[in-house]
Amino acid sequence: MLKLENCTMRTDEFALHADLSISQGTRVAVIGPSGAGKTTLIEAIAGFRDLTSGRIRWQGQDLGDLPPGQRPIAMLFQDGNLFAHLTAAQNVALGLHPRRRLSKEERAQVEDALTRVGLSGMGGRKPAALSGGQQSRVALARVLVQRRDILLLDEPFAALGPALKAEMLDLVAALVAETGTTLLMVSHDPADARRIADQTVLVLDGHALPPQSTTEVLDNPPDALRDYLGTAG
Amino acid sequence: MAERAQPLSPLPGISAALLVAALIVGTLVAVLVRAEPGRGLGVGDLAALRFTLIQAMLSAGLSVAIAIPVARALARRRFAGRAALIALLGAPFILPVIVAIMALLQVFGRAGWLNDVLFWVGLPGVQIYGLHGVVLAHVFFNLPLATRLILQAWQEVPAERFRLAAQLGVNGWAMFRLIELPMLARVVPGALAVVFAICLSSFAVALTLGGGPRATTVELAIFQAFRYDFDLTRAAMLSGLQLILTSIAALIALRLSRADGMGDGLDRSLRRWDARGPMARVCDTIWIALAGAFLMLPLTALIFKGVTSIVSLPMAVWSAALTSVLVAVASTTVLLCMAVPMAAALATRHGRWIEVAGILGLAASPLVIGTGLFLVLRPVSDPSNWALPVTALVNAVMALPFALRILSPAARDTALRYGRLGCALNMGGAPFFWRVFVPRLRPQIAFSAGLGAALSIGDLGVITLFATSDQATLPLQMYRLMGAYQMEAAAGAALLLLSLSMGAFWILDRGGRWHAEA
C-alpha cells in the first residue's frame, strides 16, 4: 500500500494537498487540467520534491528521508530517459548497477529484458540510432531490470504518435501485470487512462483526490474536470 | 522549483577552488609581507607604471579601431576561405608569444622584409624595439581577438533588422547609424577593456621587444628587480602594484564584456542587402586583405626561415623541447584535475564559490605568483629545484579561467538534462561523474586540455624567474638563442615550438571529438 498521509506540497505559485492510499499492484492514472499539479504529485512521490508537510509511506515504511535512487520506485520522465552516449544495453544495465561492471548472469538479464520489450539484438545501438518508440522500449527494459515496487510515468510517451503510444501503454500494462508492480501514470488524455488504468486519481483545485474507478469518473466527471475534458467524457 | 536532488557532488570542486584561492592569495600574502610600504615607488617604478598603462591603452585602442572595419567586412562579405580566415583569428590565442615575436622580426625587424623594401625604395629603415614594437606585437595578438568579439556582436544582430532596413532602402551611413553604431556602442567598451587587461600583464613581449628605462612594463620590472638586482623587496612591491592593476582591469573587463570570443557560429554569414556598391566592396576587400596579410606574412616568413634550420638544431633545443612537453603534460593534468571537478560544482547550487576562484585566476599574474612561490620556497629549499613543477602549476592556474568558461555551459546542460535520471538510478557521486558527466563533457574537456597544453608549451613567464642556466623550456631556450643572436637556430626552434603547441592542441581537441555523440 502506498499512503500519502496529509501531504502538502507548496511552491511559490500554488499548493497541492493529498491524503490518499493506493493498494499494491493497481494501475492508477493521474488526471487533471494542466498546471493542476499532476507532475508535482509524481515528483514528490519520486523524491524530487520536498513535502512541506505530511508523510509518504510504502508498506508502512516512511520514504521521506530516502533520496530518489533509494526509494522502491522507478520513474520515466517526459524526456531524457536515456543517456545519449551509452548503448541501449549500457542504459539498461544502469538499472542493475551504476557502479561496477556486470557479471555474466547480469548481462544475460539485460539481454532478456531487451528481448522482452522487443529489442533483441539491438543492445549495441546508441539512442540516436533508435526510433522514438524503440527508445521508450529501452527505458522500459531498464524499468524491468530495476525490479522496483512502484513505476511512475510522467507522460514519457507524449511525443509518440497515437498508435505507437497505445502500443507502448499496452506493453507497460503487460509488464506491470507480470511483475505485480504498482503503476502511477500522469496523463492529459482520458483515452490513456481508459486503456490501461483501472483507477484514477483526479488532481483538481489544489487537491489530489483518492483513487476512484476510471470508468465511473470519466463517464460522470465532476464539473471542473468536465470543463477540462471539454465533453461529457 | 524545490529541486533538491543532485547527482553531482560539489565537494571535490570546492576543494580544488579553495586550493587555487589559497595558492593565489597565499603567494600574494607572502609578497605583501615582504614588501616594505615605507619605501614607496622609485622613479623607475613610476616609469614602468606609466609605460604599462600607455602601451596597454595604445594596444587596446589600435586593436579595436582596426578590428571594427575588419569585422564589418567579414560580417557582410562571403568569399572562399572566409571560414578558414575566421578560424585563423582564433589561433593567436594559443600561438606562443615568443614565436609571434620571432615571426614579427622576420617582417619588421632590422633585417626584415619591411626594411629591405624601404632600403630598396631609398627610405630610412624602422626600428622594432621600444614602444612601437611592443604595441605592434600586442596588436598582432589582440586584433584577431577584438575582431572575433566584434564579429560575434555583428552576427548577433537579428537578421530581421537587416531585412527591415533593406525593405526601407537603408544603406551606407544610415545603416551604420541605425543598426551598427548602437551595436558597436555595446560591444566596443568590453573589447577595449579585455585587450587592455591582457596587455597590462604583458611580460614576454616587453622582455624581448621592450626593456630599458623607457620600455619596461611592471611585469618586466618585477623580473628585473628579481633577476638582475635580486631586490626581493622591490619585486614584492612591484608585484603588489601589478596585482592592483590587474584586479581593477579584470573587474572592469568582466563587467563590460559579455562574450568571450570563443563562441561557435562565427562562420555563419548574415544575408545582407546593403553595401553592394563598388566603393564598399573595394574597402571591405582591402581591410580583409590587409588584416590577413598582417597576420599571415610574419608567420609565413618564419616558417620559410625556420624550415631550413630545423634539421640542424643543437641538441640543447631538442632537450628543451622534451622538457616543455613534460611540463605541458603535468600542467594539463593538473588543469583537468582542478577544472573538471570545479565545473561539476559550478553546475550545482554551490557554484558561486567556484566563480570567485575563477575570477581570482583572471586577476592573478604569473610573475606575482612566481615571486610569491619563490619567497615561500626559499627558506625550505633551493627554488631552482622547483623551476619546472612551479612552471607547470602556474601554467595550469593561468589556463583555469578559460577552461572553466569552456566547461561550465556543458556542465550545466548535463546536470539539467541528466540530473534527475541520474538520481532516479541512484548514480549519485562517483558513478554519475565518471559514467555521465565526464563522457558528456569529453569534447569540452579535450578542448580545454588542448588549450592548456598549448599555452603551457608556449609559455615564457615564471620559468624565467626560477631557471638556472642549465635548465630550460623550449621558449626559454629560444629566448636565449635570440639573446645570443643565433637567429637561424632561433627560427628553427620557433618553428619547432609552433608545431609542438599547435600539434598538442590539434591532437587533444581532435581526440575529444572522435566518436563524440550529440
Short mmCIF file of C-alpha atoms in Angstrom, two decimals, chain B residues 44-390:
data_model
loop_
_atom_site.label_atom_id
_atom_site.label_comp_id
_atom_site.label_asym_id
_atom_site.label_seq_id
_atom_site.Cartn_x
_atom_site.Cartn_y
_atom_site.Cartn_z
CA GLY B 44 62.00 53.66 -12.40
CA ASP B 45 58.89 52.03 -10.94
CA LEU B 46 56.72 55.01 -11.84
CA ALA B 47 58.15 54.97 -15.37
CA ALA B 48 57.26 51.28 -15.60
CA LEU B 49 53.73 52.03 -14.43
CA ARG B 50 53.37 54.84 -16.96
CA PHE B 51 54.74 52.70 -19.79
CA THR B 52 52.47 49.81 -18.85
CA LEU B 53 49.37 51.99 -18.97
CA ILE B 54 50.37 53.82 -22.17
CA GLN B 55 51.23 50.69 -24.14
CA ALA B 56 48.08 48.92 -22.95
CA MET B 57 45.91 51.90 -23.96
CA LEU B 58 47.56 52.21 -27.36
CA SER B 59 47.38 48.46 -27.96
CA ALA B 60 43.71 48.29 -26.98
CA GLY B 61 42.79 51.39 -28.99
CA LEU B 62 44.61 50.31 -32.15
CA SER B 63 43.45 46.68 -31.98
CA VAL B 64 39.81 47.66 -31.60
CA ALA B 65 39.97 50.52 -34.12
CA ILE B 66 41.29 48.17 -36.80
CA ALA B 67 39.04 45.33 -35.69
CA ILE B 68 35.86 47.32 -36.38
CA PRO B 69 36.27 47.68 -40.18
CA VAL B 70 37.71 44.15 -40.44
CA ALA B 71 34.80 42.65 -38.52
CA ARG B 72 32.37 44.70 -40.60
CA ALA B 73 33.93 43.42 -43.81
CA LEU B 74 33.86 39.84 -42.54
CA ALA B 75 30.26 40.20 -41.39
CA ARG B 76 28.92 41.36 -44.73
CA ARG B 77 31.08 39.57 -47.30
CA ARG B 78 31.09 35.96 -48.30
CA PHE B 79 34.16 34.60 -50.06
CA ALA B 80 36.12 31.40 -50.43
CA GLY B 81 38.34 30.92 -47.38
CA ARG B 82 36.18 33.11 -45.13
CA ALA B 83 35.58 30.30 -42.63
CA ALA B 84 39.29 29.43 -42.64
CA LEU B 85 40.24 33.07 -42.03
CA ILE B 86 37.82 33.32 -39.10
CA ALA B 87 39.16 30.07 -37.65
CA LEU B 88 42.66 31.50 -38.05
CA LEU B 89 41.61 34.52 -35.98
CA GLY B 90 41.30 32.11 -33.04
CA ALA B 91 44.84 30.81 -33.47
CA PRO B 92 46.83 33.65 -31.82
CA PHE B 93 45.28 32.62 -28.52
CA ILE B 94 47.46 29.52 -28.48
CA LEU B 95 50.33 30.95 -30.51
CA PRO B 96 53.43 31.10 -28.29
CA VAL B 97 54.30 34.77 -27.72
CA ILE B 98 57.98 34.24 -28.42
CA VAL B 99 57.14 32.58 -31.75
CA ALA B 100 54.98 35.53 -32.75
CA ILE B 101 57.78 37.90 -31.87
CA MET B 102 60.24 35.91 -33.91
CA ALA B 103 57.74 35.99 -36.77
CA LEU B 104 57.26 39.75 -36.48
CA LEU B 105 61.03 40.20 -36.52
CA GLN B 106 61.14 38.47 -39.92
CA VAL B 107 58.99 41.23 -41.37
CA PHE B 108 59.53 44.27 -39.17
CA GLY B 109 62.96 43.51 -37.70
CA ARG B 110 66.26 45.13 -38.60
CA ALA B 111 66.96 42.64 -41.39
CA GLY B 112 63.28 42.06 -42.07
CA TRP B 113 61.30 42.33 -45.28
CA LEU B 114 59.94 45.79 -44.49
CA ASN B 115 63.40 47.29 -44.08
CA ASP B 116 64.55 45.55 -47.26
CA VAL B 117 61.73 47.23 -49.15
CA LEU B 118 62.36 50.62 -47.51
CA PHE B 119 66.07 50.40 -48.32
CA TRP B 120 65.31 49.49 -51.92
CA VAL B 121 62.96 52.47 -52.25
CA GLY B 122 65.57 54.65 -50.59
CA LEU B 123 63.73 55.40 -47.33
CA PRO B 124 65.27 55.17 -43.84
CA GLY B 125 64.69 51.87 -42.02
CA VAL B 126 62.45 51.27 -38.99
CA GLN B 127 63.34 50.01 -35.55
CA ILE B 128 61.08 47.42 -33.96
CA TYR B 129 62.42 47.72 -30.42
CA GLY B 130 60.70 50.04 -27.96
CA LEU B 131 57.15 51.26 -27.51
CA HIS B 132 56.01 50.80 -31.10
CA GLY B 133 57.41 47.26 -31.23
CA VAL B 134 55.56 46.33 -28.06
CA VAL B 135 52.35 47.84 -29.40
CA LEU B 136 52.86 46.14 -32.78
CA ALA B 137 53.17 42.74 -31.11
CA HIS B 138 50.15 43.38 -28.93
CA VAL B 139 48.06 44.40 -31.93
CA PHE B 140 49.25 41.24 -33.70
CA PHE B 141 47.84 39.19 -30.82
CA ASN B 142 44.77 41.18 -29.96
CA LEU B 143 43.49 42.37 -33.33
CA PRO B 144 42.20 38.84 -34.00
CA LEU B 145 40.62 38.61 -30.55
CA ALA B 146 38.97 42.03 -30.89
CA THR B 147 37.79 41.11 -34.38
CA ARG B 148 36.19 37.93 -33.08
CA LEU B 149 34.47 39.75 -30.21
CA ILE B 150 33.08 42.43 -32.51
CA LEU B 151 32.21 39.98 -35.28
CA GLN B 152 30.22 37.98 -32.78
CA ALA B 153 28.17 41.04 -31.84
CA TRP B 154 27.65 41.77 -35.53
CA GLN B 155 26.36 38.27 -36.17
CA GLU B 156 24.01 38.52 -33.22
CA VAL B 157 22.14 41.42 -34.77
CA PRO B 158 18.80 39.80 -35.65
CA ALA B 159 18.50 39.06 -39.36
CA GLU B 160 15.02 40.63 -39.29
CA ARG B 161 16.57 44.00 -38.56
CA PHE B 162 18.73 43.87 -41.68
CA ARG B 163 15.71 42.68 -43.64
CA LEU B 164 13.64 45.59 -42.38
CA ALA B 165 16.47 48.01 -43.18
CA ALA B 166 16.73 46.57 -46.69
CA GLN B 167 12.97 46.90 -47.10
CA LEU B 168 13.24 50.59 -46.13
CA GLY B 169 16.12 51.07 -48.57
CA VAL B 170 18.59 51.99 -45.80
CA ASN B 171 22.19 51.83 -46.93
CA GLY B 172 25.68 53.05 -46.16
CA TRP B 173 25.97 55.65 -43.44
CA ALA B 174 22.29 55.46 -42.48
CA MET B 175 22.62 51.69 -42.00
CA PHE B 176 25.68 52.26 -39.85
CA ARG B 177 23.91 54.79 -37.65
CA LEU B 178 20.65 52.88 -37.41
CA ILE B 179 21.87 49.36 -36.67
CA GLU B 180 25.62 49.07 -36.43
CA LEU B 181 26.51 52.03 -34.24
CA PRO B 182 24.21 51.04 -31.34
CA MET B 183 25.60 47.51 -31.54
CA LEU B 184 29.19 48.81 -31.51
CA ALA B 185 28.40 51.07 -28.57
CA ARG B 186 27.52 47.93 -26.63
CA VAL B 187 30.46 45.75 -27.64
CA VAL B 188 33.40 48.13 -28.09
CA PRO B 189 33.89 49.12 -24.42
CA GLY B 190 34.07 45.45 -23.47
CA ALA B 191 36.54 44.66 -26.26
CA LEU B 192 38.72 47.62 -25.25
CA ALA B 193 38.68 46.53 -21.62
CA VAL B 194 39.57 42.91 -22.43
CA VAL B 195 42.52 43.86 -24.64
CA PHE B 196 43.66 46.48 -22.13
CA ALA B 197 43.59 43.92 -19.32
CA ILE B 198 45.54 41.38 -21.38
CA CYS B 199 48.23 43.91 -22.34
CA LEU B 200 48.64 45.09 -18.74
CA SER B 201 50.35 41.87 -17.70
CA SER B 202 52.47 41.67 -20.80
CA PHE B 203 55.77 40.07 -19.99
CA ALA B 204 57.33 38.13 -22.84
CA VAL B 205 56.64 40.88 -25.39
CA ALA B 206 58.19 43.55 -23.18
CA LEU B 207 61.07 41.22 -22.35
CA THR B 208 62.01 40.74 -26.00
CA LEU B 209 60.91 43.95 -27.72
CA GLY B 210 60.95 46.39 -24.81
CA GLY B 211 63.39 46.78 -21.99
CA GLY B 212 65.47 49.73 -20.98
CA PRO B 213 64.18 52.51 -18.80
CA ARG B 214 61.68 53.75 -21.37
CA ALA B 215 60.04 50.49 -22.38
CA THR B 216 59.61 48.38 -19.25
CA THR B 217 56.26 47.06 -18.06
CA VAL B 218 55.58 46.47 -14.38
CA GLU B 219 55.63 42.73 -15.01
CA LEU B 220 59.07 43.06 -16.64
CA ALA B 221 60.25 45.30 -13.80
CA ILE B 222 59.35 42.54 -11.33
CA PHE B 223 61.55 40.19 -13.33
CA GLN B 224 64.42 42.68 -13.49
CA ALA B 225 64.29 43.51 -9.79
CA PHE B 226 64.32 39.80 -9.14
CA ARG B 227 66.81 38.52 -11.64
CA TYR B 228 69.29 41.36 -12.10
CA ASP B 229 69.28 43.11 -8.71
CA PHE B 230 67.86 40.28 -6.59
CA ASP B 231 65.97 43.03 -4.79
CA LEU B 232 63.13 40.96 -3.34
CA THR B 233 61.56 43.90 -1.55
CA ARG B 234 61.25 45.87 -4.77
CA ALA B 235 60.00 42.80 -6.62
CA ALA B 236 57.39 42.31 -3.92
CA MET B 237 56.31 45.95 -4.05
CA LEU B 238 56.02 45.88 -7.83
CA SER B 239 54.01 42.66 -7.52
CA GLY B 240 51.58 44.46 -5.23
CA LEU B 241 51.28 47.27 -7.77
CA GLN B 242 50.75 44.80 -10.60
CA LEU B 243 48.10 42.99 -8.62
CA ILE B 244 46.13 46.19 -8.05
CA LEU B 245 46.36 46.99 -11.78
CA THR B 246 45.25 43.58 -13.00
CA SER B 247 42.47 43.23 -10.42
CA ILE B 248 40.94 46.56 -11.41
CA ALA B 249 41.32 45.80 -15.12
CA ALA B 250 39.91 42.27 -14.74
CA LEU B 251 36.91 43.57 -12.83
CA ILE B 252 36.23 46.24 -15.43
CA ALA B 253 36.68 43.76 -18.27
CA LEU B 254 34.33 41.25 -16.65
CA ARG B 255 31.76 43.97 -16.05
CA LEU B 256 31.89 45.31 -19.60
CA SER B 257 32.31 42.16 -21.65
CA ARG B 258 29.59 39.61 -22.16
CA ALA B 259 31.08 37.23 -24.69
CA ASP B 260 34.44 35.54 -24.63
CA GLY B 261 35.07 35.38 -28.36
CA MET B 262 35.38 31.61 -28.29
CA GLY B 263 31.75 31.02 -29.18
CA ASP B 264 30.69 28.94 -32.14
CA GLY B 265 28.68 30.08 -35.10
CA LEU B 266 31.10 32.79 -36.19
CA ASP B 267 31.31 31.30 -39.66
CA ARG B 268 27.60 31.98 -40.15
CA SER B 269 27.15 34.79 -42.59
CA LEU B 270 24.12 37.04 -42.39
CA ARG B 271 22.27 37.75 -45.57
CA ARG B 272 22.72 41.46 -46.23
CA TRP B 273 21.22 43.61 -48.89
CA ASP B 274 23.21 46.77 -48.32
CA ALA B 275 26.81 47.63 -49.19
CA ARG B 276 26.52 46.40 -52.75
CA GLY B 277 28.29 49.42 -54.24
CA PRO B 278 31.83 49.15 -55.69
CA MET B 279 33.26 51.51 -53.06
CA ALA B 280 32.04 49.35 -50.18
CA ARG B 281 33.25 46.21 -51.90
CA VAL B 282 36.74 47.60 -52.51
CA CYS B 283 37.02 48.92 -48.95
CA ASP B 284 35.98 45.61 -47.42
CA THR B 285 38.37 43.71 -49.66
CA ILE B 286 41.26 45.96 -48.71
CA TRP B 287 40.56 45.60 -44.98
CA ILE B 288 40.33 41.83 -45.17
CA ALA B 289 43.46 41.61 -47.32
CA LEU B 290 45.45 43.91 -45.04
CA ALA B 291 44.41 42.13 -41.86
CA GLY B 292 45.05 38.74 -43.46
CA ALA B 293 48.49 39.83 -44.65
CA PHE B 294 49.37 41.34 -41.27
CA LEU B 295 48.60 38.05 -39.58
CA MET B 296 49.86 35.65 -42.23
CA LEU B 297 53.02 37.27 -43.61
CA PRO B 298 55.15 37.14 -40.44
CA LEU B 299 54.26 33.51 -39.78
CA THR B 300 54.89 32.55 -43.38
CA ALA B 301 58.27 34.29 -43.27
CA LEU B 302 59.12 32.47 -40.05
CA ILE B 303 58.18 29.10 -41.49
CA PHE B 304 60.36 29.70 -44.55
CA LYS B 305 63.29 30.73 -42.43
CA GLY B 306 62.85 28.04 -39.80
CA VAL B 307 62.36 25.12 -42.12
CA THR B 308 65.98 25.26 -43.32
CA SER B 309 67.48 25.19 -39.84
CA ILE B 310 65.11 22.85 -38.01
CA VAL B 311 67.09 19.78 -39.09
CA SER B 312 70.38 21.13 -37.72
CA LEU B 313 69.08 22.33 -34.36
CA PRO B 314 71.51 21.99 -31.45
CA MET B 315 70.88 19.18 -29.00
CA ALA B 316 70.01 21.68 -26.24
CA VAL B 317 66.95 22.73 -28.23
CA TRP B 318 65.67 19.18 -28.50
CA SER B 319 66.15 18.51 -24.80
CA ALA B 320 64.41 21.80 -24.01
CA ALA B 321 61.56 20.68 -26.26
CA LEU B 322 61.28 17.43 -24.32
CA THR B 323 61.22 19.41 -21.06
CA SER B 324 58.45 21.62 -22.45
CA VAL B 325 56.36 18.63 -23.45
CA LEU B 326 56.76 17.07 -20.00
CA VAL B 327 55.85 20.33 -18.29
CA ALA B 328 52.81 20.62 -20.55
CA VAL B 329 51.69 17.07 -19.73
CA ALA B 330 51.97 17.79 -16.00
CA SER B 331 50.33 21.19 -16.35
CA THR B 332 47.41 19.83 -18.39
CA THR B 333 46.86 17.02 -15.89
CA VAL B 334 46.77 19.49 -13.01
CA LEU B 335 44.48 21.76 -15.02
CA LEU B 336 41.96 18.98 -15.67
CA CYS B 337 42.10 17.71 -12.09
CA MET B 338 41.06 21.20 -10.98
CA ALA B 339 38.80 22.35 -13.80
CA VAL B 340 36.55 19.31 -14.31
CA PRO B 341 35.50 18.94 -10.63
CA MET B 342 35.13 22.72 -10.46
CA ALA B 343 32.85 22.67 -13.49
CA ALA B 344 30.83 19.91 -11.81
CA ALA B 345 30.50 22.04 -8.69
CA LEU B 346 29.55 25.03 -10.83
CA ALA B 347 26.58 23.03 -12.11
CA THR B 348 25.27 22.57 -8.55
CA ARG B 349 23.84 25.37 -6.50
CA HIS B 350 27.16 25.93 -4.75
CA GLY B 351 28.53 27.36 -7.97
CA ARG B 352 29.10 30.88 -6.70
CA TRP B 353 32.16 29.86 -4.68
CA ILE B 354 33.80 28.46 -7.74
CA GLU B 355 33.25 31.60 -9.76
CA VAL B 356 35.21 33.57 -7.17
CA ALA B 357 38.22 31.31 -7.67
CA GLY B 358 37.84 31.70 -11.43
CA ILE B 359 37.88 35.50 -11.15
CA LEU B 360 40.92 35.35 -8.86
CA GLY B 361 42.66 33.38 -11.58
CA LEU B 362 41.92 36.11 -14.11
CA ALA B 363 43.43 38.80 -11.90
CA ALA B 364 46.47 36.78 -10.88
CA SER B 365 49.69 37.48 -12.71
CA PRO B 366 52.16 34.65 -13.31
CA LEU B 367 55.15 36.66 -12.15
CA VAL B 368 53.39 37.69 -8.94
CA ILE B 369 52.55 34.05 -8.15
CA GLY B 370 56.09 33.16 -9.16
CA THR B 371 57.59 35.76 -6.86
CA GLY B 372 55.39 34.59 -4.01
CA LEU B 373 56.28 30.95 -4.52
CA PHE B 374 59.94 31.86 -4.67
CA LEU B 375 59.67 33.69 -1.34
CA VAL B 376 57.78 30.77 0.21
CA LEU B 377 60.15 28.10 -1.12
CA ARG B 378 63.47 29.82 -0.47
CA PRO B 379 63.69 29.19 3.28
CA VAL B 380 62.99 25.45 2.81
CA SER B 381 64.64 24.51 -0.44
CA ASP B 382 66.61 25.79 -3.40
CA PRO B 383 63.90 27.37 -5.60
CA SER B 384 65.67 26.39 -8.81
CA ASN B 385 64.92 22.74 -7.98
CA TRP B 386 61.27 23.70 -8.30
CA ALA B 387 61.50 25.57 -11.60
CA LEU B 388 59.63 23.00 -13.66
CA PRO B 389 56.91 21.99 -11.14
CA VAL B 390 56.22 25.66 -10.41
#
